[in-house]
C-alpha atoms as a printed R data frame, in Angstrom:
    type eleno elety resid chain resno        x       y       z
1   ATOM     1    CA   UNK     A     1  -96.912 -38.125 206.253
2   ATOM     2    CA   UNK     A     2 -100.612 -37.778 205.656
3   ATOM     3    CA   UNK     A     3 -102.160 -36.962 202.587
4   ATOM     4    CA   UNK     A     4 -106.352 -35.617 202.521
5   ATOM     5    CA   UNK     A     5 -107.934 -37.067 199.556
6   ATOM     6    CA   UNK     A     6 -109.699 -33.220 200.242
7   ATOM     7    CA   UNK     A     7 -106.580 -31.888 198.425
8   ATOM     8    CA   UNK     A     8 -107.694 -33.728 195.985
9   ATOM     9    CA   UNK     A     9 -109.228 -31.538 193.647
10  ATOM    10    CA   UNK     A    10 -107.063 -30.585 190.809
11  ATOM    11    CA   UNK     A    11 -104.914 -34.112 189.227
12  ATOM    12    CA   UNK     A    12 -102.384 -33.595 186.801
13  ATOM    13    CA   UNK     A    13 -102.594 -36.184 183.664
14  ATOM    14    CA   UNK     A    14  -98.930 -37.092 181.971
15  ATOM    15    CA   UNK     A    15  -98.299 -39.993 179.635
16  ATOM    16    CA   UNK     A    16  -95.783 -40.435 176.928
17  ATOM    17    CA   UNK     A    17  -99.411 -40.971 174.362
18  ATOM    18    CA   UNK     A    18  -96.398 -43.072 171.548
19  ATOM    19    CA   UNK     A    19  -99.880 -45.431 171.204
20  ATOM    20    CA   UNK     A    20 -102.905 -46.081 171.045
21  ATOM    21    CA   UNK     A    21 -103.748 -47.527 174.514
22  ATOM    22    CA   UNK     A    22 -102.532 -44.837 176.910
23  ATOM    23    CA   UNK     A    23 -104.477 -42.316 175.248
24  ATOM    24    CA   UNK     A    24 -107.435 -43.959 175.317
25  ATOM    25    CA   UNK     A    25 -106.855 -43.882 178.369
26  ATOM    26    CA   UNK     A    26 -105.714 -40.454 179.202
27  ATOM    27    CA   UNK     A    27 -109.576 -39.668 178.196
28  ATOM    28    CA   UNK     A    28 -110.938 -42.159 180.281
29  ATOM    29    CA   UNK     A    29 -109.097 -40.507 183.078
30  ATOM    30    CA   UNK     A    30 -110.108 -36.861 181.626
31  ATOM    31    CA   UNK     A    31 -113.539 -37.512 181.143
32  ATOM    32    CA   UNK     A    32 -114.543 -38.959 184.643
33  ATOM    33    CA   UNK     A    33 -112.610 -36.673 186.141
34  ATOM    34    CA   UNK     A    34 -114.823 -34.007 184.658
35  ATOM    35    CA   UNK     A    35 -117.709 -35.986 185.596
36  ATOM    36    CA   UNK     A    36 -116.423 -35.902 189.106
37  ATOM    37    CA   UNK     A    37 -116.347 -32.014 189.733
38  ATOM    38    CA   UNK     A    38 -112.473 -32.317 189.274
39  ATOM    39    CA   UNK     A    39 -109.852 -29.608 187.360
40  ATOM    40    CA   UNK     A    40 -108.082 -32.022 185.493
41  ATOM    41    CA   UNK     A    41 -104.445 -30.175 183.815
42  ATOM    42    CA   UNK     A    42 -102.321 -31.870 181.547
43  ATOM    43    CA   UNK     A    43  -98.389 -31.005 180.531
44  ATOM    44    CA   UNK     A    44  -97.327 -29.006 177.364
45  ATOM    45    CA   UNK     A    45  -95.736 -32.600 176.348
46  ATOM    46    CA   UNK     A    46  -99.277 -35.223 176.306
47  ATOM    47    CA   UNK     A    47 -101.069 -32.537 174.896
48  ATOM    48    CA   UNK     A    48  -99.348 -32.015 172.357
49  ATOM    49    CA   UNK     A    49 -101.098 -35.594 171.047
50  ATOM    50    CA   UNK     A    50 -104.321 -35.671 173.323
51  ATOM    51    CA   UNK     A    51 -106.143 -32.490 173.391
52  ATOM    52    CA   UNK     A    52 -108.377 -31.224 175.032
53  ATOM    53    CA   UNK     A    53 -110.548 -28.399 174.461
54  ATOM    54    CA   UNK     A    54 -110.789 -25.595 177.273
55  ATOM    55    CA   UNK     A    55 -108.950 -27.645 179.842
56  ATOM    56    CA   UNK     A    56 -105.309 -26.014 181.417
57  ATOM    57    CA   UNK     A    57 -102.413 -27.207 180.525
58  ATOM    58    CA   UNK     A    58  -98.991 -26.388 181.558
59  ATOM    59    CA   UNK     A    59  -95.191 -26.994 181.527
60  ATOM    60    CA   UNK     A    60  -93.851 -30.399 182.536
61  ATOM    61    CA   UNK     A    61  -91.533 -28.897 185.026
62  ATOM    62    CA   UNK     A    62  -94.517 -27.185 186.120
63  ATOM    63    CA   UNK     A    63  -97.137 -28.897 186.589
64  ATOM    64    CA   UNK     A    64  -96.018 -30.038 189.934
65  ATOM    65    CA   UNK     A    65  -96.268 -26.982 191.383
66  ATOM    66    CA   UNK     A    66 -100.200 -26.302 190.305
67  ATOM    67    CA   UNK     A    67 -101.942 -29.935 190.732
68  ATOM    68    CA   UNK     A    68 -102.975 -32.192 194.290
69  ATOM    69    CA   UNK     A    69 -102.511 -35.809 192.558
70  ATOM    70    CA   UNK     A    70 -100.580 -36.797 189.003
71  ATOM    71    CA   UNK     A    71 -102.027 -39.404 187.453
72  ATOM    72    CA   UNK     A    72  -99.340 -41.042 185.177
73  ATOM    73    CA   UNK     A    73 -100.599 -43.161 181.946
74  ATOM    74    CA   UNK     A    74  -98.001 -46.038 180.677
75  ATOM    75    CA   UNK     A    75  -95.291 -47.999 181.185
76  ATOM    76    CA   UNK     A    76  -92.176 -47.566 184.349
77  ATOM    77    CA   UNK     A    77  -90.327 -45.324 182.322
78  ATOM    78    CA   UNK     A    78  -92.793 -42.676 182.335
79  ATOM    79    CA   UNK     A    79  -93.214 -43.024 185.930
80  ATOM    80    CA   UNK     A    80  -88.759 -42.842 185.723
81  ATOM    81    CA   UNK     A    81  -89.488 -38.804 183.969
82  ATOM    82    CA   UNK     A    82  -92.477 -38.216 186.049
83  ATOM    83    CA   UNK     A    83  -90.308 -38.542 189.304
84  ATOM    84    CA   UNK     A    84  -87.544 -36.431 187.705
85  ATOM    85    CA   UNK     A    85  -89.958 -33.167 187.337
86  ATOM    86    CA   UNK     A    86  -91.864 -33.718 190.713
87  ATOM    87    CA   UNK     A    87  -89.763 -34.936 193.636
88  ATOM    88    CA   UNK     A    88  -89.187 -31.572 193.921
89  ATOM    89    CA   UNK     A    89  -92.615 -30.563 195.089
90  ATOM    90    CA   UNK     A    90  -93.991 -32.998 196.664
91  ATOM    91    CA   UNK     A    91  -96.743 -34.116 194.671
92  ATOM    92    CA   UNK     A    92  -98.361 -37.861 195.099
93  ATOM    93    CA   UNK     A    93  -98.190 -39.898 191.902
94  ATOM    94    CA   UNK     A    94 -100.610 -42.352 191.268
95  ATOM    95    CA   UNK     A    95  -99.535 -45.254 188.588
96  ATOM    96    CA   UNK     A    96 -101.365 -46.838 185.663
97  ATOM    97    CA   UNK     A    97  -99.714 -49.178 183.879
98  ATOM    98    CA   UNK     A    98  -99.982 -49.511 179.816
99  ATOM    99    CA   UNK     A    99  -96.448 -51.070 179.439
100 ATOM   100    CA   UNK     A   100  -94.854 -54.287 179.889
101 ATOM   101    CA   UNK     A   101  -94.111 -54.927 183.345
102 ATOM   102    CA   UNK     A   102  -94.968 -52.198 185.649
103 ATOM   103    CA   UNK     A   103  -93.556 -52.440 188.964
104 ATOM   104    CA   UNK     A   104  -94.645 -48.563 189.620
105 ATOM   105    CA   UNK     A   105  -97.391 -48.002 187.743
106 ATOM   106    CA   UNK     A   106  -99.751 -50.979 189.458
107 ATOM   107    CA   UNK     A   107 -103.044 -50.278 189.026
108 ATOM   108    CA   UNK     A   108 -104.200 -52.268 185.516
109 ATOM   109    CA   UNK     A   109 -105.998 -50.685 182.556
110 ATOM   110    CA   UNK     A   110 -109.153 -52.172 183.343
111 ATOM   111    CA   UNK     A   111 -109.523 -51.963 186.682
112 ATOM   112    CA   UNK     A   112 -108.560 -48.045 186.395
113 ATOM   113    CA   UNK     A   113 -111.891 -46.131 186.870
114 ATOM   114    CA   UNK     A   114 -112.877 -48.548 189.921
115 ATOM   115    CA   UNK     A   115 -108.835 -48.117 191.332
116 ATOM   116    CA   UNK     A   116 -108.866 -44.362 191.074
117 ATOM   117    CA   UNK     A   117 -112.046 -44.186 192.780
118 ATOM   118    CA   UNK     A   118 -110.453 -46.394 195.765
119 ATOM   119    CA   UNK     A   119 -107.785 -43.423 195.934
120 ATOM   120    CA   UNK     A   120 -109.831 -40.285 195.645
121 ATOM   121    CA   UNK     A   121 -112.032 -41.173 198.215
122 ATOM   122    CA   UNK     A   122 -109.019 -41.585 200.618
123 ATOM   123    CA   UNK     A   123 -108.244 -45.005 199.906
124 ATOM   124    CA   UNK     A   124 -104.426 -45.679 199.213
125 ATOM   125    CA   UNK     A   125 -101.248 -46.507 200.852
126 ATOM   126    CA   UNK     A   126  -98.458 -44.405 201.103
127 ATOM   127    CA   UNK     A   127  -94.821 -44.718 199.456
128 ATOM   128    CA   UNK     A   128  -92.186 -43.058 199.958
129 ATOM   129    CA   UNK     A   129  -88.844 -43.664 197.854
130 ATOM   130    CA   UNK     A   130  -85.908 -42.186 197.230
131 ATOM   131    CA   UNK     A   131  -83.638 -40.434 194.213
132 ATOM   132    CA   UNK     A   132  -79.943 -40.512 193.436
133 ATOM   133    CA   UNK     A   133  -78.590 -37.439 192.839
134 ATOM   134    CA   UNK     A   134  -75.210 -37.320 190.434
135 ATOM   135    CA   UNK     A   135  -72.340 -34.854 190.263
136 ATOM   136    CA   UNK     A   136  -69.425 -34.892 187.391
137 ATOM   137    CA   UNK     A   137  -66.735 -33.190 188.491
138 ATOM   138    CA   UNK     A   138  -63.900 -32.192 186.646
139 ATOM   139    CA   UNK     A   139  -60.998 -30.074 187.603
140 ATOM   140    CA   UNK     A   140  -63.324 -29.737 190.797
141 ATOM   141    CA   UNK     A   141  -66.204 -27.942 189.371
142 ATOM   142    CA   UNK     A   142  -69.158 -29.103 189.050
143 ATOM   143    CA   UNK     A   143  -70.128 -29.507 185.068
144 ATOM   144    CA   UNK     A   144  -72.687 -32.378 184.652
145 ATOM   145    CA   UNK     A   145  -76.088 -32.586 187.392
146 ATOM   146    CA   UNK     A   146  -78.945 -35.641 187.069
147 ATOM   147    CA   UNK     A   147  -81.399 -36.673 188.993
148 ATOM   148    CA   UNK     A   148  -82.998 -40.915 189.088
149 ATOM   149    CA   UNK     A   149  -85.929 -42.932 191.211
150 ATOM   150    CA   UNK     A   150  -83.721 -45.900 189.890
151 ATOM   151    CA   UNK     A   151  -79.910 -46.752 188.966
152 ATOM   152    CA   UNK     A   152  -76.862 -44.529 187.505
153 ATOM   153    CA   UNK     A   153  -75.325 -46.445 185.670
154 ATOM   154    CA   UNK     A   154  -70.860 -46.485 184.448
155 ATOM   155    CA   UNK     A   155  -71.220 -48.389 181.000
156 ATOM   156    CA   UNK     A   156  -68.597 -48.491 178.061
157 ATOM   157    CA   UNK     A   157  -70.794 -47.255 175.967
158 ATOM   158    CA   UNK     A   158  -70.775 -49.278 172.315
159 ATOM   159    CA   UNK     A   159  -67.933 -51.042 173.178
160 ATOM   160    CA   UNK     A   160  -66.578 -54.190 174.252
161 ATOM   161    CA   UNK     A   161  -63.774 -52.693 175.429
162 ATOM   162    CA   UNK     A   162  -63.610 -53.063 179.593
163 ATOM   163    CA   UNK     A   163  -63.787 -49.773 181.537
164 ATOM   164    CA   UNK     A   164  -60.698 -48.350 184.773
165 ATOM   165    CA   UNK     A   165  -62.288 -46.675 187.278
166 ATOM   166    CA   UNK     A   166  -61.695 -46.482 191.275
167 ATOM   167    CA   UNK     A   167  -64.487 -46.817 193.722
168 ATOM   168    CA   UNK     A   168  -64.590 -44.807 196.746
169 ATOM   169    CA   UNK     A   169  -67.283 -44.843 199.727
170 ATOM   170    CA   UNK     A   170  -67.077 -42.471 202.095
171 ATOM   171    CA   UNK     A   171  -64.045 -41.061 202.035
172 ATOM   172    CA   UNK     A   172  -62.675 -45.180 201.748
173 ATOM   173    CA   UNK     A   173  -61.523 -46.388 199.027
174 ATOM   174    CA   UNK     A   174  -63.127 -49.820 197.940
175 ATOM   175    CA   UNK     A   175  -61.688 -51.107 195.164
176 ATOM   176    CA   UNK     A   176  -59.748 -50.437 191.180
177 ATOM   177    CA   UNK     A   177  -61.880 -52.624 189.396
178 ATOM   178    CA   UNK     A   178  -61.675 -53.489 185.926
179 ATOM   179    CA   UNK     A   179  -65.662 -54.745 184.166
180 ATOM   180    CA   UNK     A   180  -68.217 -53.142 181.443
181 ATOM   181    CA   UNK     A   181  -69.186 -51.210 184.439
182 ATOM   182    CA   UNK     A   182  -71.317 -50.056 187.387
183 ATOM   183    CA   UNK     A   183  -74.842 -50.422 187.883
184 ATOM   184    CA   UNK     A   184  -76.031 -47.562 191.617
185 ATOM   185    CA   UNK     A   185  -79.221 -48.437 192.031
186 ATOM   186    CA   UNK     A   186  -81.734 -47.327 194.912
187 ATOM   187    CA   UNK     A   187  -84.110 -49.957 196.339
188 ATOM   188    CA   UNK     A   188  -86.687 -49.081 193.748
189 ATOM   189    CA   UNK     A   189  -84.257 -49.801 190.631
190 ATOM   190    CA   UNK     A   190  -82.892 -53.276 192.488
191 ATOM   191    CA   UNK     A   191  -85.654 -55.096 190.165
192 ATOM   192    CA   UNK     A   192  -84.953 -52.771 187.068
193 ATOM   193    CA   UNK     A   193  -81.011 -53.061 185.595
194 ATOM   194    CA   UNK     A   194  -79.131 -54.342 188.541
195 ATOM   195    CA   UNK     A   195  -81.323 -57.028 189.366
196 ATOM   196    CA   UNK     A   196  -80.520 -58.656 184.931
197 ATOM   197    CA   UNK     A   197  -76.821 -57.619 185.780
198 ATOM   198    CA   UNK     A   198  -77.680 -60.746 189.431
199 ATOM   199    CA   UNK     A   199  -78.093 -57.632 192.082
200 ATOM   200    CA   UNK     A   200  -79.971 -58.058 194.963
201 ATOM   201    CA   UNK     A   201  -83.823 -57.064 194.981
202 ATOM   202    CA   UNK     A   202  -84.176 -54.663 197.812
203 ATOM   203    CA   UNK     A   203  -87.489 -54.197 199.839
204 ATOM   204    CA   UNK     A   204  -88.699 -50.659 198.584
205 ATOM   205    CA   UNK     A   205  -88.884 -49.647 202.350
206 ATOM   206    CA   UNK     A   206  -85.185 -50.129 203.080
207 ATOM   207    CA   UNK     A   207  -82.735 -47.641 203.319
208 ATOM   208    CA   UNK     A   208  -79.877 -48.846 201.392
209 ATOM   209    CA   UNK     A   209  -77.981 -48.076 198.283
210 ATOM   210    CA   UNK     A   210  -77.422 -51.101 195.672
211 ATOM   211    CA   UNK     A   211  -73.785 -51.518 193.835
212 ATOM   212    CA   UNK     A   212  -73.628 -53.995 191.499
213 ATOM   213    CA   UNK     A   213  -70.350 -54.306 188.974
214 ATOM   214    CA   UNK     A   214  -71.464 -54.964 185.419
215 ATOM   215    CA   UNK     A   215  -69.175 -58.231 184.115
216 ATOM   216    CA   UNK     A   216  -65.943 -57.618 186.164
217 ATOM   217    CA   UNK     A   217  -63.262 -59.152 185.416
218 ATOM   218    CA   UNK     A   218  -62.498 -60.276 188.350
219 ATOM   219    CA   UNK     A   219  -64.779 -63.347 189.661
220 ATOM   220    CA   UNK     A   220  -64.572 -62.505 193.153
221 ATOM   221    CA   UNK     A   221  -65.656 -58.922 192.554
222 ATOM   222    CA   UNK     A   222  -69.502 -59.185 193.904
223 ATOM   223    CA   UNK     A   223  -72.488 -56.031 194.493
224 ATOM   224    CA   UNK     A   224  -72.237 -54.581 197.611
225 ATOM   225    CA   UNK     A   225  -75.398 -52.945 199.441
226 ATOM   226    CA   UNK     A   226  -74.458 -50.483 200.998
227 ATOM   227    CA   UNK     A   227  -76.625 -47.467 203.661
228 ATOM   228    CA   UNK     A   228  -78.621 -44.983 202.602
229 ATOM   229    CA   UNK     A   229  -77.290 -41.877 203.190
230 ATOM   230    CA   UNK     A   230  -73.340 -43.519 201.799
231 ATOM   231    CA   UNK     A   231  -71.553 -40.772 199.913
232 ATOM   232    CA   UNK     A   232  -70.011 -42.856 196.865
233 ATOM   233    CA   UNK     A   233  -66.945 -41.514 194.763
234 ATOM   234    CA   UNK     A   234  -65.477 -43.427 191.553
235 ATOM   235    CA   UNK     A   235  -62.165 -41.969 189.956
236 ATOM   236    CA   UNK     A   236  -62.076 -42.445 186.380
237 ATOM   237    CA   UNK     A   237  -58.307 -43.455 185.218
238 ATOM   238    CA   UNK     A   238  -57.227 -43.801 181.519
239 ATOM   239    CA   UNK     A   239  -58.796 -45.959 178.971
240 ATOM   240    CA   UNK     A   240  -59.028 -47.279 175.930
241 ATOM   241    CA   UNK     A   241  -62.370 -46.195 175.185
242 ATOM   242    CA   UNK     A   242  -64.063 -42.747 176.743
243 ATOM   243    CA   UNK     A   243  -66.551 -44.018 180.137
244 ATOM   244    CA   UNK     A   244  -70.417 -42.868 179.938
245 ATOM   245    CA   UNK     A   245  -73.088 -42.124 182.347
246 ATOM   246    CA   UNK     A   246  -76.466 -42.468 182.513
247 ATOM   247    CA   UNK     A   247  -79.470 -41.320 184.592
248 ATOM   248    CA   UNK     A   248  -82.374 -43.250 185.055
249 ATOM   249    CA   UNK     A   249  -80.891 -44.600 181.041
250 ATOM   250    CA   UNK     A   250  -81.318 -41.077 179.790
251 ATOM   251    CA   UNK     A   251  -78.350 -39.948 177.091
252 ATOM   252    CA   UNK     A   252  -75.080 -41.215 178.420
253 ATOM   253    CA   UNK     A   253  -72.461 -38.614 179.111
254 ATOM   254    CA   UNK     A   254  -69.103 -38.740 177.992
255 ATOM   255    CA   UNK     A   255  -66.536 -39.169 180.864
256 ATOM   256    CA   UNK     A   256  -62.803 -37.526 180.317
257 ATOM   257    CA   UNK     A   257  -59.889 -39.117 182.377
258 ATOM   258    CA   UNK     A   258  -59.906 -37.786 186.247
259 ATOM   259    CA   UNK     A   259  -62.972 -36.908 186.478
260 ATOM   260    CA   UNK     A   260  -65.374 -38.715 189.734
261 ATOM   261    CA   UNK     A   261  -69.005 -39.135 190.435
262 ATOM   262    CA   UNK     A   262  -70.386 -38.759 193.523
263 ATOM   263    CA   UNK     A   263  -73.735 -40.429 193.872
264 ATOM   264    CA   UNK     A   264  -75.741 -39.392 197.336
265 ATOM   265    CA   UNK     A   265  -79.550 -39.752 198.633
266 ATOM   266    CA   UNK     A   266  -81.590 -36.602 196.382
267 ATOM   267    CA   UNK     A   267  -82.788 -34.575 198.957
268 ATOM   268    CA   UNK     A   268  -86.761 -34.815 198.081
269 ATOM   269    CA   UNK     A   269  -88.186 -37.934 198.114
270 ATOM   270    CA   UNK     A   270  -91.320 -39.252 195.516
271 ATOM   271    CA   UNK     A   271  -94.927 -39.955 197.018
272 ATOM   272    CA   UNK     A   272  -96.119 -42.820 195.405
273 ATOM   273    CA   UNK     A   273 -100.298 -43.930 196.528
274 ATOM   274    CA   UNK     A   274 -100.806 -47.184 195.920
275 ATOM   275    CA   UNK     A   275 -104.612 -48.111 195.936
276 ATOM   276    CA   UNK     A   276 -105.763 -50.641 198.623
277 ATOM   277    CA   UNK     A   277 -103.933 -54.292 198.382
278 ATOM   278    CA   UNK     A   278 -100.858 -53.823 197.134
279 ATOM   279    CA   UNK     A   279  -98.375 -56.198 198.003
280 ATOM   280    CA   UNK     A   280  -94.881 -55.793 196.397
281 ATOM   281    CA   UNK     A   281  -94.318 -59.597 197.334
282 ATOM   282    CA   UNK     A   282  -97.782 -60.252 195.083
283 ATOM   283    CA   UNK     A   283  -95.853 -57.551 192.044
284 ATOM   284    CA   UNK     A   284  -92.551 -60.154 192.047
285 ATOM   285    CA   UNK     A   285  -94.411 -62.553 191.992
286 ATOM   286    CA   UNK     A   286  -96.177 -61.951 188.665
287 ATOM   287    CA   UNK     A   287  -94.078 -59.057 187.056
288 ATOM   288    CA   UNK     A   288  -90.388 -61.991 187.739
289 ATOM   289    CA   UNK     A   289  -92.384 -65.338 187.299
290 ATOM   290    CA   UNK     A   290  -91.833 -66.205 190.552
291 ATOM   291    CA   UNK     A   291  -93.802 -69.639 191.450
292 ATOM   292    CA   UNK     A   292  -94.369 -69.927 187.761
293 ATOM   293    CA   UNK     A   293  -93.670 -73.587 187.467
294 ATOM   294    CA   UNK     A   294  -95.518 -74.752 190.603
295 ATOM   295    CA   UNK     A   295  -98.976 -72.723 189.637
296 ATOM   296    CA   UNK     A   296  -98.815 -74.812 186.527
297 ATOM   297    CA   UNK     A   297  -97.977 -77.952 188.122
298 ATOM   298    CA   UNK     A   298 -101.003 -77.125 190.498
299 ATOM   299    CA   UNK     A   299 -102.733 -75.959 187.610
300 ATOM   300    CA   UNK     A   300 -102.644 -79.255 186.281
301 ATOM   301    CA   UNK     A   301 -103.159 -81.502 188.987
302 ATOM   302    CA   UNK     A   302 -106.495 -79.379 189.392
303 ATOM   303    CA   UNK     A   303 -107.415 -80.862 185.782
């Protein structure tokens, strides 16, 4: 896939301006784009808190249709939210980190103008990420649908009781499990909730899905990695509490006995742009604290 920077004329701005630093960065980018003769466009939710005079505003779910590039300012959660709205338009997305970790929003605020100019001149790395789609079926009827860039999580809500479910992959029975739930993760989500559950880190280029049990009753239950084309089905059995499911940490949906979850790869991919120098392993070292002890010892030796 090739993206020409000459097409970057209409630039979408998106964020969740819940703190002053996000608003400041959105204003900085907005004014810089105008100075370059480009056309910034805000989604309606962002525009409510960052009002610019004479700036075009459209619905968040239509933003990808009218712009050539979207800049998301905030944390990874902001980009997850943007991904679900933009993915069907194949609009490239650039993330500016104003959150905590920043695996997806990888541009540092102090470098935003320099890095943005690099991207607008065509200096960027292309990164395609797949999403998962979820269907809840009750008596063979689809009653709920959602998409997720990170993960789909079956869990027991606020209850301390384990839940009982049955897992099938590509029509083959895998196991019946008692646990706190199951995390079904993309490679993108493997460094998020799935990692805290003991799951493997998957390189973003892999066409694979990780299934990570949450506090399983049996010690032999371990994460499973399957191909990205796999069809995953989870059958809900009778439980003392109502199990729930959530896509990318959105509001959870309750499940009933006999309901089934159907999870597969979403037909559209998210197109991320990274400025020159992006390195997934460097991101892991920085965000996950790899080499921390070694680097500290090295600094002591140098002094």
